[in-house]
Coordinates of N, CA, C and O in Angstrom, one line a residue:
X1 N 0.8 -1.2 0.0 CA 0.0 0.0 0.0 C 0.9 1.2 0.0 O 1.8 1.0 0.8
X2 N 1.0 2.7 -0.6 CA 1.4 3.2 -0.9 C 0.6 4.4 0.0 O -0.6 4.7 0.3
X3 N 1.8 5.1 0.4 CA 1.5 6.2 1.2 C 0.5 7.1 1.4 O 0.0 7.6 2.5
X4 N 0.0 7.2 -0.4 CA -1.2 8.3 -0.1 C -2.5 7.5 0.0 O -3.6 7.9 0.4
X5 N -2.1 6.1 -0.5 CA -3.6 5.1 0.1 C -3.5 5.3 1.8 O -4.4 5.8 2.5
X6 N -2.5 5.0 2.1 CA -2.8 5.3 3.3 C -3.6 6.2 4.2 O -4.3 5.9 5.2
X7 N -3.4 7.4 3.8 CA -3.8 8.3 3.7 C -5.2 8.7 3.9 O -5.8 9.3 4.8
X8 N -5.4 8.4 2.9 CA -7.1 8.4 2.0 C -7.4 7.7 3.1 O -8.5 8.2 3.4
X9 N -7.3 6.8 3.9 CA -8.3 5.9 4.7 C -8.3 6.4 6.1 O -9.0 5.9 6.9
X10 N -7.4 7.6 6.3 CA -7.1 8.1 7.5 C -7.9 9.4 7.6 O -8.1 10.0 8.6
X11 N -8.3 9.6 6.4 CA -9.0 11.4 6.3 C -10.5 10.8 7.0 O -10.9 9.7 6.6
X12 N -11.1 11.3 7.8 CA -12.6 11.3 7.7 C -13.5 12.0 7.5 O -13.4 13.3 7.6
X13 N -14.9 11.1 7.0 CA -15.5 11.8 6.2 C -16.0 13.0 6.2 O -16.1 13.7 7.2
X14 N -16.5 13.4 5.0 CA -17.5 14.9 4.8 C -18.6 14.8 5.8 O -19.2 15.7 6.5
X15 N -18.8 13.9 5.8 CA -20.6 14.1 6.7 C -20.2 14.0 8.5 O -21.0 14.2 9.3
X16 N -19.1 13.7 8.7 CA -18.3 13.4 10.2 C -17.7 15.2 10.6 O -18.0 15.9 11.6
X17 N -16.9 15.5 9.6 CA -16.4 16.4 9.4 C -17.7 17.9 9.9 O -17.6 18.6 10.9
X18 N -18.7 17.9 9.0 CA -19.6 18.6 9.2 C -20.5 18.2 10.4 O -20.9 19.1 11.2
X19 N -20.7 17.4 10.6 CA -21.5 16.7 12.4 C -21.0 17.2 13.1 O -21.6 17.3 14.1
X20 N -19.3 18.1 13.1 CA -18.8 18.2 14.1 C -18.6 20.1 14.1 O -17.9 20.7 14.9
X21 N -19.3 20.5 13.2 CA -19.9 22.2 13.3 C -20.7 22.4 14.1 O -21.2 21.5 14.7
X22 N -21.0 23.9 14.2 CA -22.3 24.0 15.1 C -23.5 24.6 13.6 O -23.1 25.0 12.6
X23 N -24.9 24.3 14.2 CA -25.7 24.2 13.4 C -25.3 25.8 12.6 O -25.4 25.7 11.4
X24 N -25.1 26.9 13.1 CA -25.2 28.1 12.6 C -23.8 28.3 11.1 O -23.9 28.9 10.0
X25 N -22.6 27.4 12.1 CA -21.7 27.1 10.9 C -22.5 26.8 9.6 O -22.6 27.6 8.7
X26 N -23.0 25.5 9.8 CA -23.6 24.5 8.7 C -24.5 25.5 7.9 O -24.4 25.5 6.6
X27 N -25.2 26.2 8.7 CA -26.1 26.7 7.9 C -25.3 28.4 6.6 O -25.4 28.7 5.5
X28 N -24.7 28.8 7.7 CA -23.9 30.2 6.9 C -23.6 29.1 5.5 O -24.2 29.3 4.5
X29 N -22.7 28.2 5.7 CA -22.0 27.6 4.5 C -22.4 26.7 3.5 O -21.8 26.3 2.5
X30 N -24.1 26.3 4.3 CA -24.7 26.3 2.9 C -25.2 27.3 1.7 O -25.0 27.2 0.5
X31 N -25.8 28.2 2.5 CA -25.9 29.7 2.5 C -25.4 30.2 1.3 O -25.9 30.4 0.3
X32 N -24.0 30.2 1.8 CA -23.1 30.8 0.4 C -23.0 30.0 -0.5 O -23.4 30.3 -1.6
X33 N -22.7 28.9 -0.2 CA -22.1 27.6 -1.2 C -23.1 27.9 -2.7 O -22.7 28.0 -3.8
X34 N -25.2 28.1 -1.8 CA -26.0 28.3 -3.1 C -25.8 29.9 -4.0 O -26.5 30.4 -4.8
X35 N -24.6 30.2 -3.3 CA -24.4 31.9 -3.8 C -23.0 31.5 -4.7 O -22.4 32.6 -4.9
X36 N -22.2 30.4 -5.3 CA -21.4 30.1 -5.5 C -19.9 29.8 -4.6 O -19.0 29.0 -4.9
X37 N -20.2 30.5 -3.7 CA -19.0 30.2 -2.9 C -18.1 28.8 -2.4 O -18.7 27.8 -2.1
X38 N -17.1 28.7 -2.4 CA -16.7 27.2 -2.1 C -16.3 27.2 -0.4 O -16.3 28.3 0.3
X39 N -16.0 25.9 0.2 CA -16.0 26.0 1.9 C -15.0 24.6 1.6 O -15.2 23.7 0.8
X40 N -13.9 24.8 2.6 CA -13.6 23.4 3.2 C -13.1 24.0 4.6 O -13.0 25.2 4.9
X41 N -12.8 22.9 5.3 CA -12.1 22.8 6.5 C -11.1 22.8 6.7 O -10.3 22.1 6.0
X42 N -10.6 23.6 7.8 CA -9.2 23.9 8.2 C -9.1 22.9 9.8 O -9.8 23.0 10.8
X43 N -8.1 22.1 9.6 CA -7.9 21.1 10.9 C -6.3 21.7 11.1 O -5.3 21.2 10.7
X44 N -6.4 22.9 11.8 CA -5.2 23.2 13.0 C -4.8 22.0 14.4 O -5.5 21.7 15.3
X45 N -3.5 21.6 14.1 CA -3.2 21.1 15.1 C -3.2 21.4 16.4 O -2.3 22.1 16.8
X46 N -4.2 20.7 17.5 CA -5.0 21.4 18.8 C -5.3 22.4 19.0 O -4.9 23.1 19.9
X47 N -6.4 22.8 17.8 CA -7.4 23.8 17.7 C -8.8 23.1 17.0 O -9.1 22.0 16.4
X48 N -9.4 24.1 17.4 CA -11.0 23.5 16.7 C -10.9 23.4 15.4 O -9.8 23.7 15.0
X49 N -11.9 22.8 14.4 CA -12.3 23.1 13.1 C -12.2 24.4 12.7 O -12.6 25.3 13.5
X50 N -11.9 24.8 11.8 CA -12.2 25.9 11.2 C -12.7 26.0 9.7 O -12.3 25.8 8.6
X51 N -13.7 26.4 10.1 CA -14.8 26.2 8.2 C -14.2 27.5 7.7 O -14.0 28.6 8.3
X52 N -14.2 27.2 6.3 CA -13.2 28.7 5.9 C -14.2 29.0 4.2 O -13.9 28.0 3.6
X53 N -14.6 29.4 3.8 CA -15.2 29.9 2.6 C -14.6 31.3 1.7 O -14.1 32.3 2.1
X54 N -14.7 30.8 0.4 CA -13.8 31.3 -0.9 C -15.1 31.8 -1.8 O -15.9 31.2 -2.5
X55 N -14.8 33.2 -1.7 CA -15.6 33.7 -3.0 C -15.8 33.4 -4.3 O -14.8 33.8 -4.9
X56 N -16.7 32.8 -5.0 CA -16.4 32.6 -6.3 C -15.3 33.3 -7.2 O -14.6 32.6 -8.0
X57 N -15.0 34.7 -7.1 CA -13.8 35.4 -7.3 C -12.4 35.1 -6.9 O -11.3 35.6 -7.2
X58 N -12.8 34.2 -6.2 CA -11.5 34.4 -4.9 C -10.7 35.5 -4.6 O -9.4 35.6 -4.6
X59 N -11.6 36.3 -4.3 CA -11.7 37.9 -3.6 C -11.6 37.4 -2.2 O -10.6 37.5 -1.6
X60 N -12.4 37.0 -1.7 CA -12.5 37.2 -0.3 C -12.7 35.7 0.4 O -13.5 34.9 0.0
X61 N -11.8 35.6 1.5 CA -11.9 34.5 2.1 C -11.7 34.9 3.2 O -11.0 35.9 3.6
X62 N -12.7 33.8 4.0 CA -13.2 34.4 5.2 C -12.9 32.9 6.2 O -12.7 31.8 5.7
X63 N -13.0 33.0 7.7 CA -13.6 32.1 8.3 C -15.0 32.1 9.3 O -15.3 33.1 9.9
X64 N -15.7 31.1 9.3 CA -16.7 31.3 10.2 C -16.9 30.9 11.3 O -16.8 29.7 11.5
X65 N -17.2 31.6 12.2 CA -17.1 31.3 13.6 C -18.2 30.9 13.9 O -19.2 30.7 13.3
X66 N -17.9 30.6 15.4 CA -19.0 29.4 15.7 C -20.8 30.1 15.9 O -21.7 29.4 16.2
X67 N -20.9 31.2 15.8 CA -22.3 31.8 15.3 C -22.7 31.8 13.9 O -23.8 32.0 13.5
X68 N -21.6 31.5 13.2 CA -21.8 31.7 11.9 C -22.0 32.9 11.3 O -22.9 33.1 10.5
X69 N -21.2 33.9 11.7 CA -20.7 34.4 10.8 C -19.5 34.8 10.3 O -18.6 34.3 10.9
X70 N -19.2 35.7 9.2 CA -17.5 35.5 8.6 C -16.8 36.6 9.3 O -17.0 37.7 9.7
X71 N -15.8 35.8 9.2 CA -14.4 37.1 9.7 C -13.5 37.0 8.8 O -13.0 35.9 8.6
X72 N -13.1 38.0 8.0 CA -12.0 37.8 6.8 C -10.6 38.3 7.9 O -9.6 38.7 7.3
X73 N -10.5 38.2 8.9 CA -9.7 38.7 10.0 C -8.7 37.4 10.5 O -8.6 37.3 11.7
X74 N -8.1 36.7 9.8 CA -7.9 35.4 9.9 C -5.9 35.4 9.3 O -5.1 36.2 8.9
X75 N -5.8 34.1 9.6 CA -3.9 33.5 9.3 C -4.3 32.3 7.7 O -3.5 31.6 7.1
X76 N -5.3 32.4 7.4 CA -5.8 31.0 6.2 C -5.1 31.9 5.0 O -5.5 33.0 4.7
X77 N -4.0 31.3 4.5 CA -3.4 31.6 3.3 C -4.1 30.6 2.4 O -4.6 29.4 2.6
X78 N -4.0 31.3 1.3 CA -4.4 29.9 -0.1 C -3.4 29.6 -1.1 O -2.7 30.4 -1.6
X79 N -3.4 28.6 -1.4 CA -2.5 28.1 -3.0 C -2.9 29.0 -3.9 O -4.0 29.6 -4.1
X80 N -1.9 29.1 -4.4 CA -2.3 29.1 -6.1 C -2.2 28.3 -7.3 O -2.7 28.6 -8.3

């Protein structure tokens, strides 16, 4: 088995992943998502989740806190 199999079996899932928001997260990030926006998760080492959302532009990226709503006041750098 090759490293990034390994891997893959170690990630868990989307629906685990989101069980573990609070409802107001869930809801902000569906919110946008039907506004185009994209969301994944930020897993800091011994820190909470952090749901982070990307403008269709990718103008603005924000994180959402646990009321759900955004703060573009954040350390989330992105690729390019």
């Amino acid at each position: 088995m090759s490293e990034s199999e390994r891997r893959k079996d170690q990630q868990p899932s989307h629906k685990k992943v989101v069980s573990e928001l609070t409802q107001e997260q869930a809801m902000s990030i569906h919110s946008h998502e039907s506004f185009g926006w994209s969301s994944f998760i930020r897993r800091p080492l011994f820190q909470d989740l952090q749901p982070v959302l990307v403008s269709p532009d990718k103008s603005v990226v924000a994180v959402v806190d646990e009321e759900g709503e955004l703060t573009t006041e954040h350390d989330v750098k992105l690729r390019d």
